[in-house]
CSV table of C-alpha atoms and ligand atoms in Angstrom, one decimal:
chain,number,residue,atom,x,y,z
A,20,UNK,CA,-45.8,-63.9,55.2
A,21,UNK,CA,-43.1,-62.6,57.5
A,22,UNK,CA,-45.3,-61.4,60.3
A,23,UNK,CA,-48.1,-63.9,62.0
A,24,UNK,CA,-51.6,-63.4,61.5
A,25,UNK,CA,-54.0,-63.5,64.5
A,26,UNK,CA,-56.5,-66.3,65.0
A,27,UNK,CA,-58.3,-64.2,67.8
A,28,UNK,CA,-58.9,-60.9,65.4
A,29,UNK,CA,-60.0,-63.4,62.3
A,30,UNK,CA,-62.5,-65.3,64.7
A,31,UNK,CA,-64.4,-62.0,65.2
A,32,UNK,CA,-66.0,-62.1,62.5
A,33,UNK,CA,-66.4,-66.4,62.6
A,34,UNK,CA,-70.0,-66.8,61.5
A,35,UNK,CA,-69.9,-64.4,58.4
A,36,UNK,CA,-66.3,-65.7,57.4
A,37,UNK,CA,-67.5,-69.1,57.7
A,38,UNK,CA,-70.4,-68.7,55.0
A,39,UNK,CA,-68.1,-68.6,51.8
A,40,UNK,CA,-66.4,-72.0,52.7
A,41,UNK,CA,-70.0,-73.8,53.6
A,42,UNK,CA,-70.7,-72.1,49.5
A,43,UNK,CA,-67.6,-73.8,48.2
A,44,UNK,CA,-68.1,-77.1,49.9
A,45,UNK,CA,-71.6,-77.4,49.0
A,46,UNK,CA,-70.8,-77.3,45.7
A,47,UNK,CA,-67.9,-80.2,45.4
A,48,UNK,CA,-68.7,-83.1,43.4
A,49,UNK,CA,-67.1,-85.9,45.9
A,50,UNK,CA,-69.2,-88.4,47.9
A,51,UNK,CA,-65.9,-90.4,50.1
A,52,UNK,CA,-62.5,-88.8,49.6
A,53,UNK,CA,-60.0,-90.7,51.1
A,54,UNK,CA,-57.4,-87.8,52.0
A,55,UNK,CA,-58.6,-84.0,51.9
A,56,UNK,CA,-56.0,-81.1,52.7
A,57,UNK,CA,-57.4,-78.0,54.1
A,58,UNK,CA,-54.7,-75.5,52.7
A,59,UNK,CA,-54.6,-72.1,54.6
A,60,UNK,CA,-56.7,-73.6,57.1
A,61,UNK,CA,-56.6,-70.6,59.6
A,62,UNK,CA,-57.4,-71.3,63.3
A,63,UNK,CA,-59.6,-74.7,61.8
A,64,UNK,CA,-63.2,-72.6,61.1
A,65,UNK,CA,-63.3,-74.5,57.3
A,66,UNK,CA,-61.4,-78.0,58.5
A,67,UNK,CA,-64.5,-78.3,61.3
A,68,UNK,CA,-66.7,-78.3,57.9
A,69,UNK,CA,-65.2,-80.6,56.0
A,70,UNK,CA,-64.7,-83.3,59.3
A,71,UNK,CA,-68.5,-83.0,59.3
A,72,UNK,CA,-69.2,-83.5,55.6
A,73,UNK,CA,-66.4,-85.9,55.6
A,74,UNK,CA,-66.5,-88.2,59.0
A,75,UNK,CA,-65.0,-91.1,57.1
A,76,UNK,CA,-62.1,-89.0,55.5
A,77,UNK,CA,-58.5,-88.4,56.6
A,78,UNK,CA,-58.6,-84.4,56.7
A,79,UNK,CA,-55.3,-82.7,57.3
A,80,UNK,CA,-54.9,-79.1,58.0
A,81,UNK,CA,-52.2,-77.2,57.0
A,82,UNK,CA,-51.3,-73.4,57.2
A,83,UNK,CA,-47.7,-71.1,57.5
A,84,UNK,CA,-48.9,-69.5,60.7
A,85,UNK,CA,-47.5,-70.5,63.8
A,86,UNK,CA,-50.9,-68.6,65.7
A,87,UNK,CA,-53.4,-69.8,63.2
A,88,UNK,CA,-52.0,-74.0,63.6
A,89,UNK,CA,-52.3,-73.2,67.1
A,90,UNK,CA,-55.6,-72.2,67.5
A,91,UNK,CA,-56.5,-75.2,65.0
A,92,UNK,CA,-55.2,-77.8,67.3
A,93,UNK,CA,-56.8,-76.2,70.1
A,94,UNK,CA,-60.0,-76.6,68.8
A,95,UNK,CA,-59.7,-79.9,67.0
A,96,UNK,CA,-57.9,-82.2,69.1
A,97,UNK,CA,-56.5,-85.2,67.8
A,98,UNK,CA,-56.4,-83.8,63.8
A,99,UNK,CA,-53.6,-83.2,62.0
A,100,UNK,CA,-52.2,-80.1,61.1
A,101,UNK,CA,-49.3,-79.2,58.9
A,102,UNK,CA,-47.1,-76.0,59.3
A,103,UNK,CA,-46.2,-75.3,55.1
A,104,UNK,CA,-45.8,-73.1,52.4
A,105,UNK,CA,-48.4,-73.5,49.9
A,106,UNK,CA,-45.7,-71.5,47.3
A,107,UNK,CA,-43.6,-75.1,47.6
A,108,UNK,CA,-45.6,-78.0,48.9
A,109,UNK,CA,-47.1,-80.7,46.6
A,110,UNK,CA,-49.8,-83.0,47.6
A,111,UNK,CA,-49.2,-87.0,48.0
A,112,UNK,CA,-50.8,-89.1,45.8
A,113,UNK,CA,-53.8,-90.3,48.1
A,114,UNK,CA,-55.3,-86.8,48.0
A,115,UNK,CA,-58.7,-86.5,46.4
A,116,UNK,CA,-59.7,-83.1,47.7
A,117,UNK,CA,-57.9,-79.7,48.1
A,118,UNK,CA,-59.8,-77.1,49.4
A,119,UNK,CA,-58.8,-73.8,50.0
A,120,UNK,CA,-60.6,-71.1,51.4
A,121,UNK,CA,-59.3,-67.2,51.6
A,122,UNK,CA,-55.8,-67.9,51.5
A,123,UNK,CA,-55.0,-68.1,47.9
A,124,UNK,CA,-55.2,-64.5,47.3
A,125,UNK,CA,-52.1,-64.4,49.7
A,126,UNK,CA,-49.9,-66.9,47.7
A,127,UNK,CA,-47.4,-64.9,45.1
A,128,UNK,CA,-47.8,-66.2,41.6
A,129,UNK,CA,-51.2,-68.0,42.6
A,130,UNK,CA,-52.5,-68.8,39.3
A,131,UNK,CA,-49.0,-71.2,38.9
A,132,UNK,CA,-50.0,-72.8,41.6
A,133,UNK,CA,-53.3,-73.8,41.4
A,134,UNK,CA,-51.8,-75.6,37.9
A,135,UNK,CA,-49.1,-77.2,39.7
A,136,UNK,CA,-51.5,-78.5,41.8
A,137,UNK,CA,-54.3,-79.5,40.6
A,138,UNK,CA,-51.4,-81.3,38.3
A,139,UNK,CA,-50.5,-82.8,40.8
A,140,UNK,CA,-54.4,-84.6,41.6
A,141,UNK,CA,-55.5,-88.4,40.7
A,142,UNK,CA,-58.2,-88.6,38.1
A,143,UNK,CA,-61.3,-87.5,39.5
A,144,UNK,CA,-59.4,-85.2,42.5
A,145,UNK,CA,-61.2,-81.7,43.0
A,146,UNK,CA,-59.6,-78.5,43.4
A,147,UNK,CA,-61.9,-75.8,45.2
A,148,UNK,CA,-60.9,-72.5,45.9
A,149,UNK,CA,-62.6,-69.5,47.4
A,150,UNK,CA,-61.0,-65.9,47.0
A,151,UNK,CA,-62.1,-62.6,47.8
A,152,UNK,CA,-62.7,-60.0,44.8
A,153,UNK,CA,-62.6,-57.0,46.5
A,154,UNK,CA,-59.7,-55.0,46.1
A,155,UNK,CA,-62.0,-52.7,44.0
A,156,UNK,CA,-64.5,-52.1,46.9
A,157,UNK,CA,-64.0,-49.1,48.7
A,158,UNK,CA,-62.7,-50.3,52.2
A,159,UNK,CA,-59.6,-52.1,50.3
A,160,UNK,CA,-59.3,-49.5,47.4
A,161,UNK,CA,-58.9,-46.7,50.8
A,162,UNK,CA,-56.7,-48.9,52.1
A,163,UNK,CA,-54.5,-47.8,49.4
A,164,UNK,CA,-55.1,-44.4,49.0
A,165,UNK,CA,-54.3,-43.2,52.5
A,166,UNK,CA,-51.2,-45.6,52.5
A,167,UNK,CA,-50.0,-43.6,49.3
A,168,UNK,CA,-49.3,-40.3,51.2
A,169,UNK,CA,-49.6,-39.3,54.7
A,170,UNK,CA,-47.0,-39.6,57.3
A,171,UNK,CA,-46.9,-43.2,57.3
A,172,UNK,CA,-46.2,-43.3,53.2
A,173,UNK,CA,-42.6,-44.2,53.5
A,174,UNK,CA,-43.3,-47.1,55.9
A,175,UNK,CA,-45.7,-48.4,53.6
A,176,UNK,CA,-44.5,-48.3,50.7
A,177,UNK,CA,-44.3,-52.3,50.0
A,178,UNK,CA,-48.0,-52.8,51.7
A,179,UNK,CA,-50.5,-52.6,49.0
A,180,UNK,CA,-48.1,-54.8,47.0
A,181,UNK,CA,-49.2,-57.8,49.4
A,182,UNK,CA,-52.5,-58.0,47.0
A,183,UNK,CA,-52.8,-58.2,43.4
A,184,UNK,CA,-56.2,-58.0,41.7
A,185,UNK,CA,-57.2,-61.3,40.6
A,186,UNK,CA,-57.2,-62.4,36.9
A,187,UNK,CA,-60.7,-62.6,35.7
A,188,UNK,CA,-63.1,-65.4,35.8
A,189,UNK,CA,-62.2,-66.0,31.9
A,190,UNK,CA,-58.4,-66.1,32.8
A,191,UNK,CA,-58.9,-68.6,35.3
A,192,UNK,CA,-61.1,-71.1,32.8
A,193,UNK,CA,-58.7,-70.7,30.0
A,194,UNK,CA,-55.6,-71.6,32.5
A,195,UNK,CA,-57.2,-74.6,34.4
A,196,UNK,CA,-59.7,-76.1,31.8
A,197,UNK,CA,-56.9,-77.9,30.1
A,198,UNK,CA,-55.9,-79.6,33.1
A,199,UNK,CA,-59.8,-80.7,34.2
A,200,UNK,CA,-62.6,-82.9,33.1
A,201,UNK,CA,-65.1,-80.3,34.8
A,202,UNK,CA,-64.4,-76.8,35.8
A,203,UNK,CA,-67.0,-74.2,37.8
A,204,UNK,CA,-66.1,-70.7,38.2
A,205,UNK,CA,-68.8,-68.1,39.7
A,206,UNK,CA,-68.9,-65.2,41.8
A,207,UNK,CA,-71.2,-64.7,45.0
A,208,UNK,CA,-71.5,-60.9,46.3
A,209,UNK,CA,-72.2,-61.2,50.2
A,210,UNK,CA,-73.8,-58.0,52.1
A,211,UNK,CA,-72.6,-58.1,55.1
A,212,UNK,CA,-74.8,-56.7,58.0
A,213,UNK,CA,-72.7,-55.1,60.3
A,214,UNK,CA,-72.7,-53.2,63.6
A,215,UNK,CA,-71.2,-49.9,62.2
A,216,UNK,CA,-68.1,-48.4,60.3
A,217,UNK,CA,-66.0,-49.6,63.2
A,218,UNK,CA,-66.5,-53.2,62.6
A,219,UNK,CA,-65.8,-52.9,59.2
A,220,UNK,CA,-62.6,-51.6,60.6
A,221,UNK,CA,-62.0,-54.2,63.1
A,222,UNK,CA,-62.8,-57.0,60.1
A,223,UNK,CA,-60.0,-56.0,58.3
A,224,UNK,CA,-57.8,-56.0,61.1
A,225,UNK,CA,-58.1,-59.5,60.9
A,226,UNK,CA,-57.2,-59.9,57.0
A,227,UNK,CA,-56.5,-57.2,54.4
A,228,UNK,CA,-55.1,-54.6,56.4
A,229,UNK,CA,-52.4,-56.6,58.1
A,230,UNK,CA,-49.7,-55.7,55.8
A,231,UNK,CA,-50.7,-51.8,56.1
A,232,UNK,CA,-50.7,-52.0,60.1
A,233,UNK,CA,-48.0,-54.3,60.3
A,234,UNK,CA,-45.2,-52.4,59.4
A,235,UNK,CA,-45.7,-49.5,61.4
A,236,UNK,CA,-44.7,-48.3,65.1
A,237,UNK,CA,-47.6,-48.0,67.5
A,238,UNK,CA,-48.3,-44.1,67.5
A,239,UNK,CA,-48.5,-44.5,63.5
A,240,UNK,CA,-50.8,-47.8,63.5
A,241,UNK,CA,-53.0,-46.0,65.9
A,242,UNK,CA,-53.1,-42.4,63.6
A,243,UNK,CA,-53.8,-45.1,60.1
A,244,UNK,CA,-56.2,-47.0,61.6
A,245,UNK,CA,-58.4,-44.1,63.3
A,246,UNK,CA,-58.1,-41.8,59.8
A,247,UNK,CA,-59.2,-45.5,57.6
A,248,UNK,CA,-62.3,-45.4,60.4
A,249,UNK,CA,-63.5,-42.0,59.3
A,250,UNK,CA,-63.1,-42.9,55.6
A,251,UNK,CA,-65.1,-45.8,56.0
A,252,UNK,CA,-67.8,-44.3,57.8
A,253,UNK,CA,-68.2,-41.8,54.9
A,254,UNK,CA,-68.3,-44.6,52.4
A,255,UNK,CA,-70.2,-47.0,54.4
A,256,UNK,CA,-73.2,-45.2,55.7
A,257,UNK,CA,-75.9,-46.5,58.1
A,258,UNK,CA,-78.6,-48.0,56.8
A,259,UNK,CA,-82.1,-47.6,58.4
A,260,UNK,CA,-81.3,-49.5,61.4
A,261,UNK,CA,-77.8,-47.8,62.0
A,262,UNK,CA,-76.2,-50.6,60.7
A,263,UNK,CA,-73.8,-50.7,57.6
A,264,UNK,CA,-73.8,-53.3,54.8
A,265,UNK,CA,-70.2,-54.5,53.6
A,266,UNK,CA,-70.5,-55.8,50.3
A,267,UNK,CA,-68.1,-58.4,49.8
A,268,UNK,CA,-67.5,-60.1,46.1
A,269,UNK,CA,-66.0,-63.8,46.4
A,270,UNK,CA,-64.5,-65.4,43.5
A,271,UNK,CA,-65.3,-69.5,43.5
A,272,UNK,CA,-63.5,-72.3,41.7
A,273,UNK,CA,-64.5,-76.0,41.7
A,274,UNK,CA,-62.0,-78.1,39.6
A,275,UNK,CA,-62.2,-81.6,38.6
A,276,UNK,CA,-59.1,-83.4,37.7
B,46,SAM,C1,-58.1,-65.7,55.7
B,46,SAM,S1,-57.4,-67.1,56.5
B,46,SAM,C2,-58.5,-68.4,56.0
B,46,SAM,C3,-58.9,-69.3,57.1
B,46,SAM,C4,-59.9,-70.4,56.8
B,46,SAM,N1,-59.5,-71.2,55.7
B,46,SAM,C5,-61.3,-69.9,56.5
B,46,SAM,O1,-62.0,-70.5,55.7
B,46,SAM,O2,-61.8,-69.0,57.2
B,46,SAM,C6,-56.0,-67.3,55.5
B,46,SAM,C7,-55.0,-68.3,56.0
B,46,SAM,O3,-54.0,-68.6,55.0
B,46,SAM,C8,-52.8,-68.7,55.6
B,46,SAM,N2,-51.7,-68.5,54.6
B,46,SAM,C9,-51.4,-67.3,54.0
B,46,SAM,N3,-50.4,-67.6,53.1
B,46,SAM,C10,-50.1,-68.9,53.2
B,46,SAM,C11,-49.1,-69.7,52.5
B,46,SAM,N4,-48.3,-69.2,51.6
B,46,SAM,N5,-49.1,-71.0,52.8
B,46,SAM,C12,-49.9,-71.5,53.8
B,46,SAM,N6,-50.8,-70.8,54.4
B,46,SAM,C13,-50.9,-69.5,54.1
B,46,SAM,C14,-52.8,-67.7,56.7
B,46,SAM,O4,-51.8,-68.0,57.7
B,46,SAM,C15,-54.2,-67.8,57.2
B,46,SAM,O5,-54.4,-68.6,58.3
């Protein structure tokens, strides 16, 4: 991506973003890997989990963002992490685990490269993947409304490009089974509790509405982001505490080689 992502905005939300990896990780088939990547590791939230599950392991972290590897090393000392493009890098062959949590929906052509890398695996290697499934829910879906006209419609023109829908679960078996001796694909739907419309606001600061904030000046990010808040607070409303429930469908793959 040509601008950096923040590792202080996507840590906001650390505890709910955190959940979907523990899912995924819970559900791969590997007692001692020898060398597990971390691809799209972020500021290090999913590497922490797989140190713990896997003490014994070499666990390598890897990620294009500058901020995000940063962060990481802060908070893991002595680990390694990798700055790469997951559209180009391949795996060496000691590698028993990729995991890969939210960052896959980011990587053009994805599908292509999930094959060439779980290709790329030993016999018994596990590729497990985590994506969101929500460009159909309303907070992405306004995303792209408002960016289609208003005075900011120029400027954004490219943004809601940054994410496709993803191929269905169907799509995904029929492309990876060939290449696997065991393949799991499921959906979880989280409900998020949050504190208001605001925070659902300030969640996607940190993710999906980075390439619709990025590429505008100040006064204009300021104008997008407070007329997305009013939006969502119409199609997010309170529940009988005041707070607002962000339902969030995830797309899971565990893939054995
Ligand atoms: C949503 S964060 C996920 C962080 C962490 N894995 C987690 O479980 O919360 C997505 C990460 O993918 C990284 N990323 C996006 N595109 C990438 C690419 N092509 N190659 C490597 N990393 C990429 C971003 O820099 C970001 O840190």
């Amino acid at each position: 991506m040509a601008e950096d992502w923040s590792a202080r905005q996507y840590l906001k939300f650390e505890d709910e973003r955190t959940r979907p990896p523990r899912d995924l990780l819970a559900q791969v088939p590997l007692a001692a890997p020898r060398c597990v990547f971390d691809l799209g590791c972020g500021p290090g939230n999913s590497t922490e989990l797989l140190i713990e599950r896997y003490p014994q392991a070499e666990v390598v972290g890897l990620d294009s963002s500058p901020d995000m590897l940063r962060q990481a090393r802060a908070r893991l000392p002595g680990r390694a992490f990798l700055a790469a493009d997951l559209a180009h890098w391949r795996p060496h062959e000691r590698t028993d685990l990729l995991f890969a949590n939210a960052v896959f929906q980011w990587v053009p052509d994805h599908p292509a490269v999930l094959q060439r890398l779980l290709e790329a695996l030993p016999a018994g290697g596990v590729l497990a993947v985590q994506m969101p499934d929500n460009t159909a829910e309303p907070a992405l879906a306004l995303m792209r409304e408002m960016a289609a006209s208003g005075p900011w419609a120029t400027g954004l023109a490219q943004a809601a490009a940054a994410r496709d829908d993803l191929p269905t679960p169907a799509a995904y078996y029929d492309l990876l089974r060939p290449l696997c001796t065991h393949l799991d694909v499921w959906h979880t739907v989280y409900n998020h509790v949050m504190a208001g419309p605001e925070a659902i606001v300030e969640w996607f600061r940190g993710s999906a509405l980075r390439p619709f904030l990025a590429p505008l000046d100040d006064d204009m990010r300021r104008g997008f982001a407070a007329a997305y808040g009013e939006r969502i607070a119409q199609a997010y409303p309170p529940r009988c505490d005041g707070k607002v429930l962000l339902r969030f469908p995830r797309l899971f793959i565990v893939a054995v080689r």
